[in-house]
Amino acid sequence: MKRKSFAGLGLAALLLISVLLVACGDPTATPVPAATTAAATTAATTAVAATTAAATTAAATTAATTAAATTAAATTAATTTTAPATTASAATTAAAAKGKVIVASKDFPESIIIGEMYALALENAGIPVERKLNLGTTAIAQAAITKGDISIYPEYTGTAAGPILKLQNPPTNPKALLDLVAGEYSKQFKLTWLDVAPYNNSNGIAVSKAVADKYKLKVLSDLAPVAKELRFASNPEFIGERSKIDGLESLQKTYGGFVFKETKQVDIKLRYKAVVDGNADACVAFGTDGEISGYNLVWLDDDKFNFPPYQTAPVVRDDILAAYPAIKDALNKVSAKLTTEKITALNWKVSGPDKKEPADVAKEFMKTEGLIK
Amino acid sequence: MDIFQKALDYAQEHQEQFWKATGEHLTLSFVALAIAIVSCVPLGILTSRFGTVARIVINIASIGRVVPSIAVLLALYPVLGLGFVPALIALTLLAIPPILINTDAGLRGVDPATLEAARGMGMTWFGRLWQVELPLALPVLIGGIRTACVEVIASATLATFIGGGGYGDFILQGLTGNSNIVLLVGAVPVAVLAFVAELALGGLQRLVSPKVPGTTRLRRVVARQP
C-alpha cells in the first residue's frame, strides 16, 4: 500500500510540476512535461503546446544534420542560390544561410493554402523549400519563427496586434496598423513583414437566414439589442483575454447590448456547424470564410468599426531574407493577387462540400494566376 | 510566481465565467463517474462469475481505453451535436475500463478458502457476495474508481471542443490566444481537483482495506490479486 500511495502522490505531484513548468517559461522552453509524463493526462491540453514545440525542435535538429546532404542537392538544382548563401553566411547563422527556407502556416485552411502558395512561389524562384504547413496555433507559429525552427509563415495584422504584441489600442486604419506592427516586429523579434494582401479577413458575426429575417438584421447595430434573445457560438479567442479589445466585450462597449442569452465556446472549426445544426443562432465569422455564403448565412457589417483590420502578409526572419533576397519579390507577387473574392472561393473549396486538399487548391490558383508554370 | 497572481486576478475579474466553468467541470466529471460506477460494478460482478464473458467484455472495454477521448468527442459530434451530452458519453466511456477491470479482478482475487468457509456456514449467494466478497474486493474496486476519477477530471478539459464547457474553456482560450495566464486559470484548478480526488480516494481505499495483524492493511489483499 505504501508504495502504491507514493506512486499516486508522485503522479499528482508530476502533474502540478508540469503545470508549473508551463507557467514559468514560454512554451518552447519546456520540453520536460512532454518527456516525463504520459501520466500527465491532467495537463494534457497544456502539454500539447510543449509537445508540439518539442516535436518541432526535434525535426529542426534532423533538418540541420541532413543539411549538408540537402544543400549539395539544392545547389545543383538551383545554381542561383549559391552566391547569396555564401555571402550571407558570415553575417547570419549557419542554419539560416545554408539550410532550406522552412515555410510554415497555422492550422486552418486559409493559412495552409497561403502557406502552400508561398512555398510554390519560392520553389519557382529557385529557392530550396521545406514545408511545415498546418503547424499549430498563433502561439506555436510565433514561438517557432522567433526560435528559427521555421523561416516564413502568413500572419494577420490584427492577430499580430492582438495575441502576439498585446497592443491595448490597435489603430483601425489598415496602413497605420501595418506600420505599427511591422515596426514592433522588426524591433522585438528581428522579423520582417512583406507586402500585405489586399483582402481583409476581419472578425464579425454571422446569423442564420431565419434569424436575420425575423429580427431584420443587416449590421451589428441591429443585432446589439436583440442579442439577449439569441444563442451565440464563439471560438475561444473571441471571448478570451482579448475580449475587451477585439472580442465580445469590445462589442458591448462599442454598440451597447450584445449580452447573448447563452454563449457557447466551441472549437473554431465547429462555429458554423453549430448555427447550421440549430445549436446556436449566431456565431463568430471571419470575412473570408466560405461558410457564410456556402451555408446561406447572413454576415453583419461592423458599422461602427469596432474590429481592427486583419490583413495577411508573409512574416519572414531577417536572417533568411538576407540570405535569400529573392524571397521578397516572389512573395509580394503572390500577395498582390489575393483579393477577398478569390481567397473566399479558395477557402470554400477546402472547407465546403468539395473537400479539396489545400495544396491542390493553392497550386491550381498559382497556375491560373500565372505565378507558376 | 507573478504569473499566478495575474491568473488569480484574471479569475477574479471573470468570476461568473469561472464559477460556471467550475460547475460544468464538476458536473461532467461526477455524472460520468456515477454512470460508470452504477453500470460497471454489476457488470464486473457478472464477469467475475463467467470466464468467457469476462474475457470478451473486458477486452471490449479495454479497446475503449485505447481510443483517445478527443476522437470519441469528435466522432460523436455529428450524431449528438454540441454540448453536455456528447461530452458526458465520451467521459463515461473513459471511466468504464478501470472500474470494470478492477471490480472483476477484485472479486476474482478473493481467497477460494474464504468463499468455501462462507458456503460451509450456509450463506446464500447474495449473502456471500454482499458480506464476504465485496468487502474483500472493495480496496481494489475503489482503486479502479480512483484511476477513473483522475482520468475523467483530466479529460473533462476536452469537452470545450464541442461546447461542453468546463475548465477546458480557459485552457483553450489561453492556448489559442497566446496567454499562459488564461491557460493557468483553467489548468491549475484541474490539477488541484485531480490531486484532491487522488488523495481522497486513496484515503478511502486505505480505510476500507481489511486489517491483518502483522502486515500493513492493504498488502495482503494486493498480494492476492491475479
XYZ file of C-alpha atoms in Angstrom:
599
model
C 0.000 0.000 0.000
C 2.732 2.426 0.948
C 4.381 2.086 -2.393
C 1.099 2.454 -4.201
C 0.144 5.632 -2.415
C 3.580 7.077 -3.064
C 3.129 6.334 -6.733
C -0.179 8.145 -6.603
C 1.278 11.130 -4.835
C 4.207 11.197 -7.214
C 1.867 11.168 -10.171
C -0.171 14.034 -8.814
C 2.998 15.941 -7.975
C 4.251 15.436 -11.532
C 1.034 16.960 -12.825
C 1.490 20.022 -10.670
C 5.137 20.328 -11.646
C 4.367 20.135 -15.328
C 1.738 22.836 -14.960
C 4.246 24.959 -13.070
C 6.835 24.487 -15.774
C 4.451 25.505 -18.482
C 3.517 28.501 -16.366
C 7.001 29.734 -15.688
C 8.571 29.555 -19.123
C 7.464 30.120 -22.656
C 6.113 27.009 -24.391
C 9.306 26.294 -26.280
C 11.478 26.331 -23.177
C 9.689 23.427 -21.518
C 10.208 20.102 -23.185
C 10.201 18.481 -19.725
C 6.480 17.870 -19.241
C 6.224 16.308 -22.668
C 9.102 13.970 -21.991
C 8.282 12.924 -18.448
C 4.619 12.318 -18.403
C 2.314 10.048 -20.174
C 0.883 10.323 -16.678
C 0.207 13.994 -17.093
C -3.114 13.500 -18.775
C -4.471 16.132 -16.434
C -2.242 18.646 -18.056
C -2.963 17.047 -21.409
C -4.144 20.177 -23.069
C -1.410 22.271 -21.532
C 1.142 19.741 -22.629
C 0.004 19.954 -26.242
C 1.889 23.199 -26.695
C 5.020 21.792 -25.154
C 4.841 18.549 -27.100
C 4.430 20.262 -30.393
C 7.252 22.609 -29.577
C 9.459 19.665 -28.658
C 8.495 17.917 -31.870
C 9.394 20.930 -33.955
C 12.731 21.198 -32.235
C 13.458 17.565 -32.925
C 12.500 17.994 -36.555
C 14.662 21.058 -36.833
C 17.658 19.195 -35.465
C 17.262 16.444 -38.005
C 16.931 19.072 -40.673
C 20.190 20.608 -39.501
C 22.065 17.312 -39.506
C 20.937 16.466 -43.011
C 21.588 19.999 -44.167
C 24.987 19.080 -45.576
C 23.440 16.486 -47.851
C 20.493 18.621 -48.885
C 22.471 21.742 -49.712
C 24.521 19.744 -52.152
C 21.341 18.668 -53.885
C 19.869 22.134 -53.619
C 22.825 23.886 -55.180
C 22.846 21.624 -58.184
C 19.125 22.108 -58.596
C 19.264 25.870 -58.277
C 22.619 27.386 -59.071
C 21.419 30.925 -58.350
C 21.168 30.277 -54.627
C 24.836 29.545 -54.041
C 26.028 33.135 -54.315
C 23.716 34.797 -51.786
C 24.082 31.810 -49.493
C 27.829 32.132 -49.215
C 27.928 35.909 -48.889
C 25.343 35.902 -46.161
C 26.864 33.113 -44.140
C 29.275 35.461 -42.433
C 26.600 37.805 -41.253
C 23.950 35.275 -40.291
C 23.701 31.919 -38.573
C 24.901 28.847 -40.380
C 21.460 27.255 -40.323
C 19.851 30.281 -41.945
C 22.416 30.639 -44.698
C 22.827 27.014 -45.684
C 19.519 25.392 -44.783
C 16.344 25.352 -46.725
C 13.750 28.026 -46.283
C 11.139 26.490 -43.982
C 7.672 27.642 -44.950
C 5.005 27.130 -42.293
C 1.380 28.003 -41.679
C -1.156 27.934 -38.894
C -3.712 25.172 -38.562
C -6.730 26.395 -40.530
C -7.467 26.185 -44.269
C -6.757 29.798 -45.280
C -3.355 29.761 -43.597
C -2.448 26.381 -45.086
C -3.494 27.453 -48.593
C -1.480 30.667 -48.426
C 1.497 28.855 -46.880
C 1.478 26.438 -49.791
C 1.326 29.370 -52.232
C 4.411 30.869 -50.592
C 6.215 27.532 -50.870
C 5.322 27.184 -54.556
C 6.393 30.747 -55.330
C 9.755 30.248 -53.629
C 10.370 26.956 -55.422
C 9.547 28.716 -58.668
C 12.207 31.318 -57.817
C 14.752 28.547 -57.338
C 14.888 28.743 -53.545
C 15.112 25.417 -51.666
C 11.965 24.978 -49.575
C 10.854 22.731 -46.772
C 7.168 22.744 -45.755
C 5.863 22.727 -42.180
C 2.287 23.634 -43.004
C -0.590 23.130 -40.547
C 1.876 23.730 -37.721
C -0.478 24.886 -34.963
C -1.901 27.916 -33.230
C -0.655 31.501 -33.344
C 1.383 30.913 -30.182
C 3.186 27.937 -31.689
C 3.892 29.647 -35.017
C 5.244 32.717 -33.222
C 7.444 30.644 -30.902
C 8.759 28.611 -33.853
C 9.650 31.578 -36.041
C 11.382 33.584 -33.317
C 13.377 30.490 -32.402
C 14.345 29.780 -36.011
C 12.526 26.470 -36.416
C 10.582 27.998 -39.278
C 11.523 30.837 -41.640
C 8.260 32.178 -43.066
C 4.540 31.973 -42.329
C 1.459 34.023 -43.194
C 0.155 36.197 -40.337
C -2.631 38.771 -39.959
C -2.002 42.344 -38.879
C -4.891 42.160 -36.395
C -3.569 38.944 -34.859
C -0.091 40.417 -34.576
C -1.518 43.439 -32.773
C -3.675 41.189 -30.591
C -2.415 37.902 -29.192
C 1.223 38.492 -30.159
C 2.063 42.123 -29.372
C -0.883 42.539 -26.982
C -1.432 46.164 -28.036
C -4.134 47.797 -25.954
C -5.434 50.240 -28.559
C -4.690 48.947 -32.063
C -5.414 51.533 -34.793
C -8.339 50.712 -37.088
C -6.655 52.270 -40.129
C -5.114 49.346 -42.056
C -1.964 51.201 -43.107
C -1.346 52.611 -39.613
C -1.810 49.162 -38.092
C 0.601 47.546 -40.547
C 3.280 50.178 -39.959
C 2.961 49.838 -36.208
C 3.057 46.042 -36.279
C 5.933 45.864 -38.774
C 7.979 48.304 -36.683
C 7.449 46.360 -33.473
C 8.254 43.025 -35.196
C 11.496 44.376 -36.547
C 12.492 45.780 -33.168
C 11.322 42.971 -30.884
C 11.741 39.802 -32.957
C 14.004 40.614 -35.955
C 11.161 39.646 -38.279
C 10.120 41.417 -41.490
C 6.588 41.995 -42.780
C 6.474 41.851 -46.574
C 3.575 43.397 -48.580
C 0.074 42.738 -47.277
C -2.588 41.186 -49.480
C -5.497 43.488 -50.378
C -8.170 41.439 -48.627
C -9.345 41.974 -45.034
C -10.283 38.895 -43.006
C -11.771 40.800 -40.104
C -13.825 39.500 -37.198
C -17.575 39.758 -37.411
C -20.765 37.925 -36.624
C -22.929 35.785 -38.892
C -26.510 34.746 -38.175
C -28.818 32.213 -39.759
C -31.091 33.457 -42.542
C -34.174 32.769 -40.428
C -32.891 34.867 -37.532
C -31.811 37.698 -39.844
C -35.290 37.815 -41.399
C -37.124 37.565 -38.097
C -35.252 40.434 -36.439
C -34.469 42.365 -39.675
C -30.701 42.245 -39.111
C -28.281 43.895 -41.540
C -25.450 45.344 -39.445
C -24.063 44.741 -35.977
C -26.022 47.740 -34.610
C -29.218 45.829 -35.383
C -28.002 42.768 -33.519
C -26.887 44.535 -30.318
C -30.333 44.996 -28.716
C -31.797 41.604 -29.716
C -28.756 39.545 -28.686
C -30.413 38.751 -25.370
C -32.853 36.504 -27.217
C -30.184 34.614 -29.162
C -27.685 31.811 -28.569
C -24.110 32.547 -29.622
C -21.363 30.108 -30.660
C -17.879 31.536 -30.223
C -14.334 30.403 -30.830
C -12.148 30.636 -27.701
C -10.229 33.765 -28.743
C -13.323 35.913 -29.164
C -14.383 35.601 -25.523
C -10.923 35.096 -24.015
C -8.315 37.516 -22.749
C -8.644 39.817 -25.795
C -12.417 40.018 -25.498
C -12.178 43.643 -24.348
C -10.076 44.704 -27.337
C -11.380 42.784 -30.336
C -13.950 40.366 -28.990
C -17.352 40.216 -27.379
C -16.687 42.727 -24.591
C -15.432 45.287 -27.107
C -18.718 44.883 -28.998
C -20.614 45.505 -25.784
C -18.613 48.685 -25.251
C -18.926 49.977 -28.820
C -22.536 49.058 -29.548
C -24.138 48.557 -26.147
C -26.260 45.443 -25.670
C -24.637 42.288 -27.050
C -25.451 40.240 -23.987
C -26.425 36.927 -25.528
C -28.934 34.580 -23.911
C -26.281 31.894 -23.984
C -22.660 31.920 -25.104
C -21.213 28.564 -26.016
C -17.479 28.209 -26.541
C -16.686 25.674 -29.265
C -13.688 24.655 -31.321
C -13.056 27.212 -34.050
C -13.884 24.695 -36.797
C -17.343 23.960 -35.348
C -18.735 27.520 -35.119
C -20.728 27.404 -38.338
C -21.905 23.851 -37.831
C -23.390 24.967 -34.515
C -25.552 27.502 -36.357
C -26.343 25.220 -39.293
C -27.387 22.379 -36.956
C -29.570 24.715 -34.902
C -27.434 24.595 -31.759
C -26.858 28.357 -31.981
C -28.403 31.396 -33.712
C -25.267 33.469 -34.281
C -21.554 32.768 -34.466
C -18.206 34.471 -34.806
C -17.383 34.806 -38.506
C -14.297 35.892 -40.386
C -14.618 37.983 -43.529
C -13.215 35.400 -45.941
C -14.904 32.292 -44.574
C -16.625 30.462 -47.429
C -19.127 29.042 -44.964
C -21.045 32.330 -44.757
C -22.388 32.175 -48.294
C -21.929 28.400 -48.520
C -24.335 27.719 -45.664
C -26.614 30.618 -46.632
C -25.831 32.637 -43.504
C -26.018 36.414 -43.194
C -22.857 38.424 -42.478
C -23.487 41.515 -40.324
C -21.262 44.504 -41.109
C -19.192 46.131 -38.381
C -20.881 49.516 -38.972
C -19.148 51.235 -36.039
C -15.649 49.964 -36.930
C -15.104 48.075 -33.708
C -12.644 45.494 -35.019
C -9.073 46.132 -36.220
C -8.309 45.089 -39.796
C -6.892 41.620 -40.410
C -4.662 41.774 -43.476
C -2.323 38.935 -44.410
C 1.357 39.138 -45.215
C 4.337 36.808 -45.112
C 6.360 37.247 -41.929
C 9.998 36.388 -42.645
C 13.031 36.016 -40.423
C 15.514 38.823 -41.102
C 18.467 36.427 -41.453
C 16.617 34.284 -44.004
C 15.648 37.350 -46.019
C 19.312 38.452 -46.033
C 20.372 35.001 -47.228
C 17.707 34.800 -49.947
C 16.748 38.367 -51.007
C 14.699 36.932 -53.897
C 12.050 35.911 -51.344
C 10.686 39.455 -51.240
C 9.748 39.741 -54.916
C 8.445 36.205 -55.147
C 6.054 36.536 -52.220
C 4.903 40.092 -52.921
C 3.675 38.876 -56.317
C 1.530 36.285 -54.548
C 0.078 38.750 -52.022
C -0.945 41.168 -54.767
C -3.262 38.536 -56.273
C -5.179 37.718 -53.088
C -8.494 39.593 -53.130
C -11.444 38.925 -50.825
C -13.457 37.168 -53.541
C -10.580 34.933 -54.609
C -9.487 33.855 -51.147
C -13.091 33.263 -50.046
C -13.613 30.981 -53.040
C -10.371 29.105 -52.299
C -11.337 28.640 -48.640
C -14.708 27.209 -49.628
C -13.093 24.688 -51.986
C -11.336 23.249 -48.929
C -13.892 23.645 -46.142
C -17.008 23.256 -48.278
C -18.540 20.181 -49.889
C -15.704 19.843 -52.433
C -13.310 18.917 -49.605
C -10.265 19.594 -51.764
C -6.727 19.442 -50.408
C -5.296 22.887 -49.567
C -2.136 22.065 -51.529
C -4.111 21.276 -54.690
C -6.221 24.417 -54.341
C -3.106 26.556 -53.921
C -1.352 25.000 -56.915
C -4.370 25.445 -59.152
C -4.635 29.116 -58.157
C -0.939 29.780 -58.751
C -1.219 28.270 -62.235
C -4.356 30.170 -63.259
C -2.850 33.420 -61.986
C 0.293 32.697 -63.999
C 2.553 32.748 -60.949
C 3.950 29.300 -61.670
C 4.029 27.116 -64.750
C 5.193 33.457 -9.286
C 3.961 36.706 -10.733
C 2.038 34.787 -13.374
C -0.030 33.001 -10.705
C -1.003 36.341 -9.202
C -2.065 37.516 -12.648
C -4.032 34.311 -13.188
C -5.773 34.845 -9.868
C -6.606 38.413 -10.856
C -7.984 37.217 -14.167
C -10.149 34.636 -12.430
C -11.485 37.309 -10.082
C -12.276 39.620 -12.970
C -14.121 36.796 -14.701
C -15.779 35.259 -11.655
C -19.067 34.480 -13.343
C -17.294 32.650 -16.160
C -15.028 30.860 -13.684
C -17.789 29.511 -11.456
C -19.811 28.488 -14.472
C -16.800 26.532 -15.750
C -16.288 25.014 -12.293
C -19.894 23.872 -12.149
C -19.728 22.389 -15.623
C -16.441 20.618 -14.947
C -17.625 19.074 -11.666
C -20.994 18.048 -13.078
C -19.430 16.455 -16.141
C -16.842 14.567 -14.086
C -19.133 13.297 -11.359
C -22.078 12.360 -13.529
C -19.765 10.440 -15.872
C -18.163 8.686 -12.924
C -21.523 7.893 -11.330
C -22.892 6.368 -14.534
C -19.727 4.302 -14.920
C -19.891 3.023 -11.325
C -23.593 2.161 -11.451
C -23.224 0.287 -14.723
C -19.803 -1.322 -14.309
C -19.859 -2.685 -10.773
C -22.783 -5.038 -11.550
C -21.166 -5.893 -14.880
C -17.904 -6.632 -13.085
C -19.724 -8.938 -10.654
C -21.159 -10.748 -13.656
C -17.850 -11.115 -15.469
C -16.105 -12.390 -12.336
C -18.539 -15.341 -12.394
C -18.171 -16.287 -16.054
C -14.715 -16.667 -17.556
C -15.618 -16.382 -21.245
C -17.926 -13.409 -20.756
C -15.191 -11.721 -18.764
C -12.639 -12.128 -21.495
C -14.949 -10.680 -24.146
C -16.381 -7.791 -22.114
C -13.093 -6.725 -20.593
C -11.305 -6.789 -23.916
C -14.018 -4.637 -25.464
C -13.776 -2.209 -22.550
C -10.024 -2.076 -22.972
C -10.482 -1.011 -26.585
C -12.371 1.976 -25.204
C -9.253 2.794 -23.273
C -7.113 2.890 -26.398
C -9.333 5.285 -28.349
C -8.444 8.847 -27.313
C -11.292 10.828 -25.726
C -10.858 13.622 -28.223
C -11.520 11.156 -31.050
C -14.670 9.919 -29.324
C -15.823 13.508 -28.879
C -15.344 14.472 -32.498
C -16.828 11.185 -33.713
C -19.939 11.699 -31.578
C -20.379 15.306 -32.658
C -22.229 14.669 -35.952
C -24.619 12.265 -34.204
C -25.299 14.020 -30.921
C -24.488 17.630 -31.706
C -22.782 20.077 -29.407
C -22.786 20.385 -25.686
C -23.062 18.468 -22.461
C -24.431 15.066 -23.507
C -21.803 14.004 -26.068
C -19.068 15.156 -23.702
C -20.655 13.110 -20.931
C -20.773 9.999 -23.106
C -17.124 10.281 -24.079
C -16.097 10.691 -20.441
C -18.243 7.778 -19.313
C -16.590 5.557 -21.917
C -13.249 6.617 -20.480
C -14.279 5.794 -16.908
C -15.608 2.330 -17.711
C -12.437 0.242 -18.260
C -10.628 0.868 -14.950
C -13.769 0.352 -12.870
C -14.848 -2.760 -14.745
C -11.422 -4.348 -14.776
C -10.796 -3.661 -11.098
C -14.215 -4.923 -9.977
C -13.584 -8.130 -11.876
C -10.046 -8.509 -10.593
C -11.013 -7.667 -7.019
C -13.727 -10.310 -6.900
C -11.548 -12.931 -8.541
C -8.855 -12.185 -6.002
C -10.934 -13.315 -3.043
C -9.365 -16.388 -1.449
C -11.314 -19.541 -2.508
C -10.832 -20.929 1.007
C -12.695 -17.929 2.442
C -15.546 -18.472 -0.003
C -15.600 -22.162 0.811
C -15.887 -21.316 4.503
C -18.751 -18.902 3.787
C -20.544 -21.556 1.797
C -19.921 -24.040 4.600
C -21.588 -21.639 7.032
C -24.700 -21.796 4.881
C -24.561 -18.284 3.454
C -26.715 -17.594 0.403
C -25.311 -16.488 -2.964
C -26.226 -12.893 -2.218
C -25.008 -13.102 1.360
C -21.608 -14.324 0.229
C -21.366 -11.567 -2.346
C -22.543 -8.790 -0.060
C -20.911 -9.795 3.209
C -17.737 -11.554 2.110
C -16.687 -10.932 -1.480
C -17.494 -7.269 -1.955
C -15.932 -6.116 1.321
C -12.770 -8.037 0.465
C -12.731 -6.715 -3.104
C -13.532 -3.144 -2.064
C -9.956 -1.807 -1.851
C -9.225 -2.960 -5.403
C -12.601 -1.725 -6.631
C -12.007 1.710 -5.126
C -8.558 1.683 -6.714
C -10.336 1.418 -10.055
C -12.663 4.273 -9.228
C -9.661 6.333 -8.163
C -7.937 5.808 -11.516
C -11.139 6.544 -13.403
C -11.843 9.667 -11.369
C -8.442 11.242 -12.030
C -8.650 10.371 -15.730
C -12.137 11.813 -16.040
C -11.306 15.065 -14.239
C -8.309 15.478 -16.521
C -10.119 14.602 -19.732
C -13.144 16.778 -18.991
C -10.903 19.609 -20.210
C -11.539 18.296 -23.736
C -15.284 18.937 -23.507
C -14.675 22.523 -24.555
C -14.010 21.444 -28.150
C -17.691 20.615 -28.615
C -19.199 23.289 -26.390
C -19.347 21.136 -23.248
C -17.798 23.878 -21.126
C -15.618 23.274 -18.076
C -12.115 24.454 -17.263
C -11.076 23.498 -20.787
C -12.670 26.770 -21.913
C -9.902 28.720 -20.197
C -7.173 26.327 -21.297
C -8.201 26.642 -24.934
C -8.575 30.414 -24.642
C -5.050 30.524 -23.268
C -3.636 28.258 -25.964
C -5.307 29.964 -28.906
C -4.895 33.478 -27.514
C -1.218 33.015 -26.661
C -1.765 33.701 -22.960
C -0.327 31.455 -20.271
C -2.226 33.488 -17.689
C -5.624 32.442 -19.001
C -4.338 28.920 -19.566
C -3.438 28.683 -15.870
C -6.896 29.829 -14.804
C -8.090 26.527 -16.296
C -5.087 24.293 -15.704
C -4.452 24.940 -12.012
C -7.975 24.074 -10.799
C -7.887 20.885 -12.888
C -4.575 19.860 -11.354
C -5.842 20.684 -7.863
C -9.100 18.788 -8.418
C -7.257 15.727 -9.703
C -4.840 15.908 -6.774
C -7.631 16.160 -4.212
C -9.578 13.308 -5.811
C -6.443 11.155 -5.839
C -5.745 11.832 -2.146
C -9.349 11.444 -1.010
C -9.967 8.174 -2.833
C -6.540 6.900 -1.796
C -7.510 7.579 1.811
C -10.839 5.849 1.349
C -9.070 2.874 -0.180
C -6.848 2.593 2.869
C -9.822 2.955 5.178
C -11.752 0.034 3.686
C -8.778 -2.323 3.488
C -9.158 -5.238 5.911
C -6.801 -5.093 8.856
C -4.475 -8.053 9.109
C -2.218 -8.446 12.141
C 1.457 -8.137 11.371
C 1.020 -6.511 7.953
C 0.001 -3.117 6.675
C -3.650 -3.203 5.793
C -3.709 -3.475 2.078
C -0.699 -5.629 1.455
C -2.495 -8.931 1.899
C -5.273 -8.060 -0.493
C -2.967 -6.578 -3.078
C -0.651 -9.562 -2.933
C -3.504 -11.841 -3.824
C -4.555 -10.072 -6.998
C -4.299 -12.280 -10.080
